[in-house]
Amino acid sequence: MSILVLILAILEIFIMLVISVVSIVFLYFMVNSKLMRHAPPVPSCGKVKTEMMHDVSKILSKRKNQVVMDLGSGWGSLLIPLAKEFPNHHFIGIEHGYIPYFVSKIRSKNIPNLTFIRENFFKSDISKAHIIFMFLLPHIMPKISAKCRKECSKGTLLYINRFQIPNFKPQRKVSLGTEYDSYYVYKIGD
């Protein structure tokens, strides 16, 4: 019985350490403006991410040599599984934050068709992309709207998590429950 109590105590300490480390990292992102000039990386929710990936997988399975970008790629949770599944397409993640960028680079080191670039995506060339993922804050959307109009080719697909792009008409909105569980699909030139 005392061994069980000891194991439970060690487990409880371990869980508290993990929670503490996660909290410290999150606070670091929130406070340190030099490393996080915009927003902390927030991954797409499970349902939305799964559905967007399924949607894009259907497209990629029918096409060749596509370039798929993620603006604000965070930890790489969208691109890494897609790049593994579709080795004949090229995937590019653009992330401004140092820590998510380095985590993504480490996680993707053995995936030759996946590149992560650390820069402000407003300075990135998105003209070669066939499909672009975004999960950005609403106040950034007008600026991204202008960038997409200027740089994207006709037919480029935009998968936007949660927030609409102003002055664009979505091809469709996919709702998976609440207003937070939705994404929009836009096609440049429509």
Short mmCIF file of N, CA, C and O in Angstrom, two decimals, residues 44-182:
data_model
loop_
_atom_site.label_atom_id
_atom_site.label_comp_id
_atom_site.label_asym_id
_atom_site.label_seq_id
_atom_site.Cartn_x
_atom_site.Cartn_y
_atom_site.Cartn_z
N SER A 44 -5.26 25.21 -34.44
CA SER A 44 -6.66 25.03 -34.81
C SER A 44 -7.26 23.93 -33.94
O SER A 44 -6.58 22.97 -33.60
N CYS A 45 -8.53 24.11 -33.58
CA CYS A 45 -9.17 23.10 -32.73
C CYS A 45 -9.25 21.78 -33.48
O CYS A 45 -9.22 21.74 -34.71
N GLY A 46 -9.33 20.70 -32.76
CA GLY A 46 -9.28 19.35 -33.33
C GLY A 46 -10.25 19.11 -34.46
O GLY A 46 -9.86 18.61 -35.52
N LYS A 47 -11.52 19.49 -34.28
CA LYS A 47 -12.53 19.24 -35.32
C LYS A 47 -12.23 20.03 -36.58
O LYS A 47 -12.30 19.50 -37.69
N VAL A 48 -11.91 21.30 -36.41
CA VAL A 48 -11.65 22.15 -37.57
C VAL A 48 -10.39 21.69 -38.29
O VAL A 48 -10.37 21.57 -39.52
N LYS A 49 -9.33 21.43 -37.54
CA LYS A 49 -8.07 20.98 -38.15
C LYS A 49 -8.29 19.68 -38.92
O LYS A 49 -7.88 19.55 -40.07
N THR A 50 -8.98 18.72 -38.30
CA THR A 50 -9.23 17.43 -38.95
C THR A 50 -10.03 17.61 -40.23
O THR A 50 -9.70 17.02 -41.27
N GLU A 51 -11.06 18.42 -40.19
CA GLU A 51 -11.92 18.62 -41.37
C GLU A 51 -11.18 19.37 -42.47
O GLU A 51 -11.29 19.02 -43.66
N MET A 52 -10.42 20.41 -42.12
CA MET A 52 -9.64 21.13 -43.14
C MET A 52 -8.62 20.21 -43.79
O MET A 52 -8.44 20.23 -45.01
N MET A 53 -7.93 19.41 -42.98
CA MET A 53 -6.93 18.49 -43.51
C MET A 53 -7.59 17.46 -44.42
O MET A 53 -7.04 17.12 -45.48
N HIS A 54 -8.75 16.97 -44.05
CA HIS A 54 -9.48 16.01 -44.88
C HIS A 54 -9.86 16.66 -46.22
O HIS A 54 -9.69 16.05 -47.29
N ASP A 55 -10.35 17.88 -46.15
CA ASP A 55 -10.73 18.64 -47.34
C ASP A 55 -9.55 18.81 -48.29
O ASP A 55 -9.63 18.54 -49.49
N VAL A 56 -8.43 19.26 -47.74
CA VAL A 56 -7.23 19.50 -48.54
C VAL A 56 -6.64 18.18 -49.04
O VAL A 56 -6.13 18.11 -50.16
N SER A 57 -6.73 17.13 -48.25
CA SER A 57 -6.23 15.82 -48.68
C SER A 57 -6.94 15.34 -49.94
O SER A 57 -6.31 14.78 -50.85
N LYS A 58 -8.24 15.57 -50.02
CA LYS A 58 -8.99 15.19 -51.22
C LYS A 58 -8.47 15.95 -52.45
O LYS A 58 -8.36 15.38 -53.53
N ILE A 59 -8.15 17.21 -52.26
CA ILE A 59 -7.63 18.03 -53.36
C ILE A 59 -6.24 17.55 -53.77
O ILE A 59 -5.96 17.35 -54.95
N LEU A 60 -5.37 17.36 -52.78
CA LEU A 60 -3.99 16.98 -53.08
C LEU A 60 -3.90 15.60 -53.73
O LEU A 60 -3.00 15.36 -54.54
N SER A 61 -4.81 14.71 -53.38
CA SER A 61 -4.77 13.38 -53.98
C SER A 61 -5.10 13.40 -55.47
O SER A 61 -4.77 12.47 -56.20
N LYS A 62 -5.73 14.49 -55.94
CA LYS A 62 -6.11 14.60 -57.35
C LYS A 62 -5.14 15.47 -58.16
O LYS A 62 -5.26 15.55 -59.37
N ARG A 63 -4.23 16.15 -57.49
CA ARG A 63 -3.33 17.09 -58.17
C ARG A 63 -1.87 16.68 -57.99
O ARG A 63 -1.56 15.84 -57.16
N LYS A 64 -1.00 17.32 -58.76
CA LYS A 64 0.44 17.06 -58.66
C LYS A 64 1.17 18.36 -58.38
O LYS A 64 0.75 19.43 -58.81
N ASN A 65 2.29 18.24 -57.67
CA ASN A 65 3.23 19.35 -57.45
C ASN A 65 2.57 20.62 -56.91
O ASN A 65 2.85 21.71 -57.40
N GLN A 66 1.73 20.49 -55.93
CA GLN A 66 1.09 21.64 -55.31
C GLN A 66 2.00 22.24 -54.23
O GLN A 66 2.78 21.53 -53.59
N VAL A 67 1.89 23.55 -54.04
CA VAL A 67 2.58 24.23 -52.95
C VAL A 67 1.51 24.63 -51.94
O VAL A 67 0.55 25.35 -52.28
N VAL A 68 1.67 24.15 -50.71
CA VAL A 68 0.71 24.41 -49.63
C VAL A 68 1.44 25.23 -48.57
O VAL A 68 2.51 24.83 -48.10
N MET A 69 0.87 26.37 -48.21
CA MET A 69 1.48 27.24 -47.20
C MET A 69 0.58 27.37 -45.99
O MET A 69 -0.64 27.25 -46.10
N ASP A 70 1.20 27.62 -44.85
CA ASP A 70 0.47 27.95 -43.62
C ASP A 70 1.07 29.23 -43.09
O ASP A 70 2.24 29.26 -42.69
N LEU A 71 0.29 30.31 -43.12
CA LEU A 71 0.75 31.61 -42.62
C LEU A 71 0.45 31.68 -41.14
O LEU A 71 -0.70 31.68 -40.72
N GLY A 72 1.52 31.73 -40.34
CA GLY A 72 1.38 31.63 -38.89
C GLY A 72 1.26 30.16 -38.53
O GLY A 72 0.30 29.73 -37.90
N SER A 73 2.26 29.38 -38.95
CA SER A 73 2.18 27.92 -38.85
C SER A 73 2.34 27.37 -37.45
O SER A 73 2.11 26.17 -37.23
N GLY A 74 2.71 28.20 -36.48
CA GLY A 74 2.81 27.74 -35.09
C GLY A 74 3.70 26.54 -34.93
O GLY A 74 4.85 26.53 -35.34
N TRP A 75 3.15 25.49 -34.36
CA TRP A 75 3.90 24.27 -34.03
C TRP A 75 3.98 23.29 -35.19
O TRP A 75 4.54 22.21 -35.07
N GLY A 76 3.35 23.64 -36.33
CA GLY A 76 3.39 22.77 -37.50
C GLY A 76 2.34 21.67 -37.51
O GLY A 76 2.43 20.72 -38.29
N SER A 77 1.32 21.80 -36.69
CA SER A 77 0.35 20.71 -36.52
C SER A 77 -0.50 20.44 -37.76
O SER A 77 -1.04 19.35 -37.90
N LEU A 78 -0.64 21.41 -38.65
CA LEU A 78 -1.36 21.16 -39.91
C LEU A 78 -0.44 20.59 -40.99
O LEU A 78 -0.78 19.63 -41.66
N LEU A 79 0.71 21.20 -41.14
CA LEU A 79 1.57 20.84 -42.27
C LEU A 79 2.32 19.53 -42.09
O LEU A 79 2.53 18.81 -43.07
N ILE A 80 2.75 19.22 -40.90
CA ILE A 80 3.57 18.01 -40.70
C ILE A 80 2.82 16.74 -41.14
O ILE A 80 3.34 15.96 -41.94
N PRO A 81 1.59 16.51 -40.67
CA PRO A 81 0.90 15.29 -41.13
C PRO A 81 0.60 15.31 -42.63
O PRO A 81 0.68 14.27 -43.29
N LEU A 82 0.26 16.48 -43.18
CA LEU A 82 -0.02 16.55 -44.62
C LEU A 82 1.24 16.27 -45.44
O LEU A 82 1.19 15.57 -46.45
N ALA A 83 2.37 16.83 -45.01
CA ALA A 83 3.62 16.61 -45.74
C ALA A 83 4.03 15.14 -45.72
O ALA A 83 4.56 14.62 -46.70
N LYS A 84 3.79 14.47 -44.61
CA LYS A 84 4.10 13.04 -44.53
C LYS A 84 3.19 12.24 -45.45
O LYS A 84 3.62 11.28 -46.09
N GLU A 85 1.93 12.62 -45.52
CA GLU A 85 0.96 11.89 -46.33
C GLU A 85 1.13 12.14 -47.83
O GLU A 85 0.84 11.26 -48.65
N PHE A 86 1.63 13.34 -48.19
CA PHE A 86 1.74 13.71 -49.61
C PHE A 86 3.17 14.15 -49.93
O PHE A 86 3.46 15.34 -50.08
N PRO A 87 4.08 13.19 -50.10
CA PRO A 87 5.49 13.52 -50.33
C PRO A 87 5.77 14.18 -51.69
O PRO A 87 6.84 14.74 -51.88
N ASN A 88 4.81 14.14 -52.61
CA ASN A 88 5.03 14.74 -53.93
C ASN A 88 4.56 16.18 -54.04
O ASN A 88 4.53 16.75 -55.13
N HIS A 89 4.16 16.76 -52.92
CA HIS A 89 3.78 18.17 -52.87
C HIS A 89 4.76 18.88 -51.93
O HIS A 89 5.42 18.24 -51.12
N HIS A 90 4.84 20.20 -52.04
CA HIS A 90 5.75 20.96 -51.18
C HIS A 90 4.94 21.79 -50.18
O HIS A 90 3.95 22.43 -50.55
N PHE A 91 5.37 21.77 -48.95
CA PHE A 91 4.68 22.45 -47.86
C PHE A 91 5.61 23.47 -47.23
O PHE A 91 6.77 23.17 -46.96
N ILE A 92 5.07 24.68 -46.98
CA ILE A 92 5.87 25.77 -46.41
C ILE A 92 5.10 26.39 -45.26
O ILE A 92 3.97 26.85 -45.43
N GLY A 93 5.72 26.39 -44.09
CA GLY A 93 5.15 27.05 -42.92
C GLY A 93 5.90 28.34 -42.64
O GLY A 93 7.13 28.35 -42.61
N ILE A 94 5.16 29.42 -42.46
CA ILE A 94 5.75 30.72 -42.14
C ILE A 94 5.36 31.04 -40.70
O ILE A 94 4.18 31.13 -40.38
N GLU A 95 6.36 31.19 -39.84
CA GLU A 95 6.10 31.46 -38.42
C GLU A 95 7.07 32.53 -37.94
O GLU A 95 8.27 32.43 -38.17
N HIS A 96 6.55 33.54 -37.27
CA HIS A 96 7.37 34.64 -36.78
C HIS A 96 7.98 34.35 -35.41
O HIS A 96 9.07 34.80 -35.10
N GLY A 97 7.28 33.60 -34.58
CA GLY A 97 7.77 33.31 -33.23
C GLY A 97 8.94 32.35 -33.23
O GLY A 97 8.93 31.34 -33.92
N TYR A 98 9.96 32.68 -32.43
CA TYR A 98 11.16 31.84 -32.38
C TYR A 98 10.89 30.42 -31.88
O TYR A 98 11.31 29.45 -32.51
N ILE A 99 10.22 30.31 -30.76
CA ILE A 99 10.05 28.99 -30.14
C ILE A 99 9.19 28.07 -31.01
O ILE A 99 9.60 26.95 -31.30
N PRO A 100 8.00 28.50 -31.47
CA PRO A 100 7.23 27.60 -32.34
C PRO A 100 7.98 27.25 -33.62
O PRO A 100 7.90 26.12 -34.11
N TYR A 101 8.72 28.21 -34.16
CA TYR A 101 9.51 27.94 -35.36
C TYR A 101 10.53 26.84 -35.11
O TYR A 101 10.63 25.88 -35.87
N PHE A 102 11.30 26.97 -34.02
CA PHE A 102 12.32 25.96 -33.73
C PHE A 102 11.70 24.60 -33.41
O PHE A 102 12.23 23.57 -33.82
N VAL A 103 10.57 24.59 -32.71
CA VAL A 103 9.89 23.33 -32.43
C VAL A 103 9.45 22.68 -33.75
O VAL A 103 9.64 21.48 -33.96
N SER A 104 8.91 23.48 -34.65
CA SER A 104 8.49 22.96 -35.96
C SER A 104 9.67 22.41 -36.75
O SER A 104 9.56 21.37 -37.39
N LYS A 105 10.78 23.13 -36.73
CA LYS A 105 11.98 22.67 -37.45
C LYS A 105 12.45 21.32 -36.92
O LYS A 105 12.79 20.43 -37.69
N ILE A 106 12.45 21.18 -35.60
CA ILE A 106 12.88 19.91 -34.99
C ILE A 106 11.91 18.79 -35.35
O ILE A 106 12.33 17.70 -35.73
N ARG A 107 10.62 19.07 -35.25
CA ARG A 107 9.60 18.05 -35.53
C ARG A 107 9.61 17.61 -37.00
O ARG A 107 9.17 16.52 -37.32
N SER A 108 10.10 18.47 -37.89
CA SER A 108 10.02 18.17 -39.32
C SER A 108 11.37 17.85 -39.96
O SER A 108 11.46 17.81 -41.18
N LYS A 109 12.38 17.60 -39.15
CA LYS A 109 13.73 17.48 -39.70
C LYS A 109 13.90 16.33 -40.70
O LYS A 109 14.76 16.39 -41.56
N ASN A 110 13.08 15.31 -40.65
CA ASN A 110 13.19 14.18 -41.60
C ASN A 110 12.08 14.18 -42.65
O ASN A 110 11.76 13.14 -43.21
N ILE A 111 11.50 15.35 -42.89
CA ILE A 111 10.44 15.46 -43.90
C ILE A 111 10.97 16.39 -45.00
O ILE A 111 10.91 17.61 -44.87
N PRO A 112 11.48 15.82 -46.09
CA PRO A 112 12.16 16.63 -47.11
C PRO A 112 11.27 17.60 -47.88
O PRO A 112 11.77 18.59 -48.42
N ASN A 113 9.98 17.35 -47.93
CA ASN A 113 9.09 18.22 -48.71
C ASN A 113 8.42 19.30 -47.84
O ASN A 113 7.44 19.91 -48.26
N LEU A 114 8.97 19.53 -46.66
CA LEU A 114 8.41 20.51 -45.73
C LEU A 114 9.49 21.49 -45.31
O LEU A 114 10.57 21.10 -44.86
N THR A 115 9.19 22.78 -45.44
CA THR A 115 10.11 23.84 -45.08
C THR A 115 9.41 24.79 -44.10
O THR A 115 8.26 25.18 -44.34
N PHE A 116 10.10 25.14 -43.02
CA PHE A 116 9.60 26.17 -42.13
C PHE A 116 10.52 27.38 -42.23
O PHE A 116 11.74 27.24 -42.23
N ILE A 117 9.91 28.55 -42.35
CA ILE A 117 10.66 29.81 -42.48
C ILE A 117 10.25 30.71 -41.33
O ILE A 117 9.06 30.87 -41.06
N ARG A 118 11.24 31.30 -40.66
CA ARG A 118 10.94 32.22 -39.57
C ARG A 118 10.99 33.64 -40.10
O ARG A 118 12.04 34.20 -40.36
N GLU A 119 9.80 34.18 -40.32
CA GLU A 119 9.68 35.57 -40.75
C GLU A 119 8.24 36.03 -40.60
O GLU A 119 7.33 35.24 -40.39
N ASN A 120 8.07 37.31 -40.72
CA ASN A 120 6.74 37.91 -40.72
C ASN A 120 6.09 37.56 -42.06
O ASN A 120 6.64 37.87 -43.12
N PHE A 121 4.94 36.91 -42.02
CA PHE A 121 4.34 36.45 -43.28
C PHE A 121 3.92 37.58 -44.20
O PHE A 121 3.73 37.39 -45.39
N PHE A 122 3.82 38.80 -43.69
CA PHE A 122 3.51 39.93 -44.58
C PHE A 122 4.70 40.23 -45.50
O PHE A 122 4.55 40.89 -46.51
N LYS A 123 5.89 39.75 -45.14
CA LYS A 123 7.07 39.93 -45.98
C LYS A 123 7.33 38.70 -46.86
O LYS A 123 8.25 38.70 -47.67
N SER A 124 6.54 37.65 -46.69
CA SER A 124 6.74 36.40 -47.44
C SER A 124 6.11 36.49 -48.83
O SER A 124 5.08 37.14 -49.02
N ASP A 125 6.71 35.80 -49.76
CA ASP A 125 6.17 35.68 -51.11
C ASP A 125 5.19 34.51 -51.11
O ASP A 125 5.59 33.36 -50.94
N ILE A 126 3.91 34.80 -51.28
CA ILE A 126 2.90 33.74 -51.28
C ILE A 126 2.40 33.46 -52.70
O ILE A 126 1.46 32.69 -52.88
N SER A 127 3.04 34.03 -53.69
CA SER A 127 2.56 33.93 -55.07
C SER A 127 2.62 32.51 -55.64
O SER A 127 1.89 32.19 -56.57
N LYS A 128 3.48 31.66 -55.12
CA LYS A 128 3.62 30.29 -55.65
C LYS A 128 2.65 29.29 -55.01
O LYS A 128 2.55 28.16 -55.43
N ALA A 129 1.93 29.74 -53.97
CA ALA A 129 1.04 28.83 -53.24
C ALA A 129 -0.22 28.50 -54.03
O ALA A 129 -0.81 29.37 -54.68
N HIS A 130 -0.60 27.23 -53.97
CA HIS A 130 -1.87 26.79 -54.54
C HIS A 130 -2.95 26.73 -53.47
O HIS A 130 -4.13 26.91 -53.76
N ILE A 131 -2.51 26.42 -52.23
CA ILE A 131 -3.42 26.33 -51.07
C ILE A 131 -2.73 27.03 -49.91
O ILE A 131 -1.55 26.81 -49.66
N ILE A 132 -3.49 27.88 -49.19
CA ILE A 132 -2.94 28.60 -48.04
C ILE A 132 -3.87 28.41 -46.85
O ILE A 132 -5.08 28.64 -46.95
N PHE A 133 -3.28 28.00 -45.72
CA PHE A 133 -4.00 27.93 -44.44
C PHE A 133 -3.72 29.20 -43.64
O PHE A 133 -2.60 29.71 -43.66
N MET A 134 -4.73 29.66 -42.89
CA MET A 134 -4.55 30.79 -41.98
C MET A 134 -5.48 30.64 -40.78
O MET A 134 -6.63 30.26 -40.93
N PHE A 135 -4.95 30.96 -39.61
CA PHE A 135 -5.76 31.11 -38.40
C PHE A 135 -5.20 32.35 -37.71
O PHE A 135 -4.28 32.27 -36.91
N LEU A 136 -5.72 33.51 -38.13
CA LEU A 136 -5.17 34.79 -37.72
C LEU A 136 -6.21 35.59 -36.95
O LEU A 136 -7.39 35.26 -36.96
N LEU A 137 -5.77 36.65 -36.33
CA LEU A 137 -6.67 37.51 -35.57
C LEU A 137 -7.49 38.39 -36.51
O LEU A 137 -7.03 38.75 -37.60
N PRO A 138 -8.71 38.76 -36.10
CA PRO A 138 -9.59 39.54 -36.99
C PRO A 138 -8.99 40.85 -37.48
O PRO A 138 -9.19 41.23 -38.63
N HIS A 139 -8.23 41.55 -36.63
CA HIS A 139 -7.70 42.85 -37.05
C HIS A 139 -6.61 42.72 -38.12
O HIS A 139 -6.27 43.70 -38.78
N ILE A 140 -6.08 41.52 -38.35
CA ILE A 140 -5.07 41.30 -39.38
C ILE A 140 -5.72 41.00 -40.73
O ILE A 140 -5.11 41.19 -41.78
N MET A 141 -6.97 40.58 -40.72
CA MET A 141 -7.62 40.11 -41.95
C MET A 141 -7.71 41.16 -43.07
O MET A 141 -7.51 40.80 -44.23
N PRO A 142 -7.97 42.45 -42.79
CA PRO A 142 -7.96 43.41 -43.91
C PRO A 142 -6.60 43.49 -44.62
O PRO A 142 -6.54 43.57 -45.85
N LYS A 143 -5.53 43.45 -43.86
CA LYS A 143 -4.19 43.51 -44.45
C LYS A 143 -3.88 42.24 -45.23
O LYS A 143 -3.28 42.29 -46.31
N ILE A 144 -4.32 41.09 -44.71
CA ILE A 144 -4.08 39.83 -45.43
C ILE A 144 -4.93 39.78 -46.70
O ILE A 144 -4.53 39.22 -47.71
N SER A 145 -6.11 40.41 -46.65
CA SER A 145 -6.97 40.49 -47.83
C SER A 145 -6.24 41.20 -48.97
O SER A 145 -6.22 40.72 -50.10
N ALA A 146 -5.62 42.33 -48.65
CA ALA A 146 -4.89 43.09 -49.67
C ALA A 146 -3.70 42.28 -50.20
O ALA A 146 -3.43 42.27 -51.41
N LYS A 147 -2.99 41.59 -49.31
CA LYS A 147 -1.84 40.77 -49.71
C LYS A 147 -2.28 39.65 -50.66
O LYS A 147 -1.63 39.40 -51.68
N CYS A 148 -3.36 38.97 -50.33
CA CYS A 148 -3.85 37.87 -51.17
C CYS A 148 -4.29 38.38 -52.54
O CYS A 148 -4.00 37.75 -53.56
N ARG A 149 -4.98 39.51 -52.57
CA ARG A 149 -5.42 40.07 -53.86
C ARG A 149 -4.22 40.43 -54.74
O ARG A 149 -4.26 40.24 -55.95
N LYS A 150 -3.18 40.93 -54.11
CA LYS A 150 -2.00 41.38 -54.85
C LYS A 150 -1.12 40.21 -55.32
O LYS A 150 -0.62 40.21 -56.44
N GLU A 151 -0.94 39.18 -54.47
CA GLU A 151 0.07 38.17 -54.72
C GLU A 151 -0.44 36.81 -55.18
O GLU A 151 0.28 36.09 -55.87
N CYS A 152 -1.62 36.42 -54.78
CA CYS A 152 -2.09 35.06 -55.10
C CYS A 152 -2.54 34.94 -56.55
O CYS A 152 -3.12 35.86 -57.11
N SER A 153 -2.28 33.79 -57.12
CA SER A 153 -2.72 33.50 -58.49
C SER A 153 -4.19 33.15 -58.50
O SER A 153 -4.74 32.68 -57.50
N LYS A 154 -4.80 33.32 -59.66
CA LYS A 154 -6.20 32.92 -59.82
C LYS A 154 -6.31 31.42 -59.55
O LYS A 154 -5.50 30.63 -60.04
N GLY A 155 -7.27 31.05 -58.74
CA GLY A 155 -7.48 29.65 -58.40
C GLY A 155 -6.87 29.23 -57.06
O GLY A 155 -7.15 28.13 -56.58
N THR A 156 -6.03 30.08 -56.46
CA THR A 156 -5.46 29.75 -55.15
C THR A 156 -6.59 29.58 -54.14
O THR A 156 -7.51 30.39 -54.08
N LEU A 157 -6.51 28.51 -53.36
CA LEU A 157 -7.52 28.24 -52.33
C LEU A 157 -7.01 28.74 -50.98
O LEU A 157 -5.87 28.47 -50.60
N LEU A 158 -7.88 29.44 -50.26
CA LEU A 158 -7.56 29.93 -48.92
C LEU A 158 -8.45 29.21 -47.92
O LEU A 158 -9.68 29.23 -48.06
N TYR A 159 -7.84 28.57 -46.94
CA TYR A 159 -8.57 27.92 -45.85
C TYR A 159 -8.36 28.75 -44.60
O TYR A 159 -7.27 28.78 -44.05
N ILE A 160 -9.42 29.46 -44.20
CA ILE A 160 -9.31 30.42 -43.11
C ILE A 160 -10.10 29.92 -41.91
O ILE A 160 -11.31 29.74 -41.97
N ASN A 161 -9.38 29.70 -40.82
CA ASN A 161 -10.01 29.23 -39.59
C ASN A 161 -10.70 30.39 -38.88
O ASN A 161 -10.08 31.41 -38.60
N ARG A 162 -11.97 30.25 -38.66
CA ARG A 162 -12.83 31.08 -37.83
C ARG A 162 -13.18 32.47 -38.35
O ARG A 162 -14.32 32.86 -38.31
N PHE A 163 -12.24 33.27 -38.85
CA PHE A 163 -12.52 34.66 -39.19
C PHE A 163 -12.53 34.86 -40.70
O PHE A 163 -11.67 34.36 -41.40
N GLN A 164 -13.52 35.64 -41.17
CA GLN A 164 -13.63 35.89 -42.60
C GLN A 164 -12.61 36.92 -43.07
O GLN A 164 -12.15 37.76 -42.29
N ILE A 165 -12.31 36.87 -44.36
CA ILE A 165 -11.49 37.89 -44.99
C ILE A 165 -12.44 38.94 -45.56
O ILE A 165 -13.34 38.60 -46.32
N PRO A 166 -12.23 40.20 -45.20
CA PRO A 166 -13.12 41.23 -45.76
C PRO A 166 -12.92 41.39 -47.26
O PRO A 166 -11.84 41.17 -47.79
N ASN A 167 -14.00 41.75 -47.93
CA ASN A 167 -14.00 42.01 -49.38
C ASN A 167 -13.74 40.76 -50.22
O ASN A 167 -13.36 40.87 -51.38
N PHE A 168 -13.92 39.60 -49.63
CA PHE A 168 -13.85 38.33 -50.35
C PHE A 168 -15.15 37.59 -50.08
O PHE A 168 -15.66 37.63 -48.96
N LYS A 169 -15.65 36.91 -51.09
CA LYS A 169 -16.84 36.09 -50.89
C LYS A 169 -16.39 34.64 -50.73
O LYS A 169 -15.74 34.09 -51.63
N PRO A 170 -16.71 34.00 -49.59
CA PRO A 170 -16.27 32.61 -49.45
C PRO A 170 -17.02 31.69 -50.41
O PRO A 170 -18.19 31.90 -50.70
N GLN A 171 -16.31 30.68 -50.89
CA GLN A 171 -16.96 29.63 -51.68
C GLN A 171 -17.92 28.87 -50.79
O GLN A 171 -19.00 28.49 -51.21
N ARG A 172 -17.46 28.67 -49.54
CA ARG A 172 -18.32 27.99 -48.58
C ARG A 172 -17.81 28.23 -47.16
O ARG A 172 -16.64 28.52 -46.95
N LYS A 173 -18.74 28.10 -46.23
CA LYS A 173 -18.41 28.13 -44.81
C LYS A 173 -18.73 26.74 -44.27
O LYS A 173 -19.80 26.20 -44.54
N VAL A 174 -17.79 26.18 -43.52
CA VAL A 174 -17.99 24.87 -42.92
C VAL A 174 -18.14 25.08 -41.42
O VAL A 174 -17.22 25.56 -40.76
N SER A 175 -19.32 24.77 -40.90
CA SER A 175 -19.59 24.90 -39.46
C SER A 175 -19.63 23.51 -38.84
O SER A 175 -20.33 22.63 -39.34
N LEU A 176 -18.90 23.36 -37.76
CA LEU A 176 -18.82 22.05 -37.10
C LEU A 176 -19.33 22.11 -35.67
O LEU A 176 -18.85 21.42 -34.80
N GLY A 177 -20.30 22.95 -35.41
CA GLY A 177 -20.84 23.09 -34.06
C GLY A 177 -21.03 24.55 -33.74
O GLY A 177 -21.87 25.23 -34.31
N THR A 178 -20.19 25.07 -32.85
CA THR A 178 -20.31 26.46 -32.43
C THR A 178 -19.68 27.38 -33.48
O THR A 178 -19.03 26.93 -34.42
N GLU A 179 -19.83 28.70 -33.27
CA GLU A 179 -19.22 29.66 -34.19
C GLU A 179 -17.69 29.56 -34.18
O GLU A 179 -17.02 29.96 -35.12
N TYR A 180 -17.13 29.02 -33.10
CA TYR A 180 -15.68 28.87 -32.99
C TYR A 180 -15.17 27.64 -33.74
O TYR A 180 -13.99 27.52 -34.00
N ASP A 181 -16.07 26.74 -34.08
CA ASP A 181 -15.71 25.51 -34.79
C ASP A 181 -16.10 25.63 -36.26
O ASP A 181 -16.96 24.90 -36.75
N SER A 182 -15.50 26.59 -36.94
CA SER A 182 -15.86 26.79 -38.34
C SER A 182 -14.64 27.28 -39.11
O SER A 182 -13.66 27.76 -38.54
#
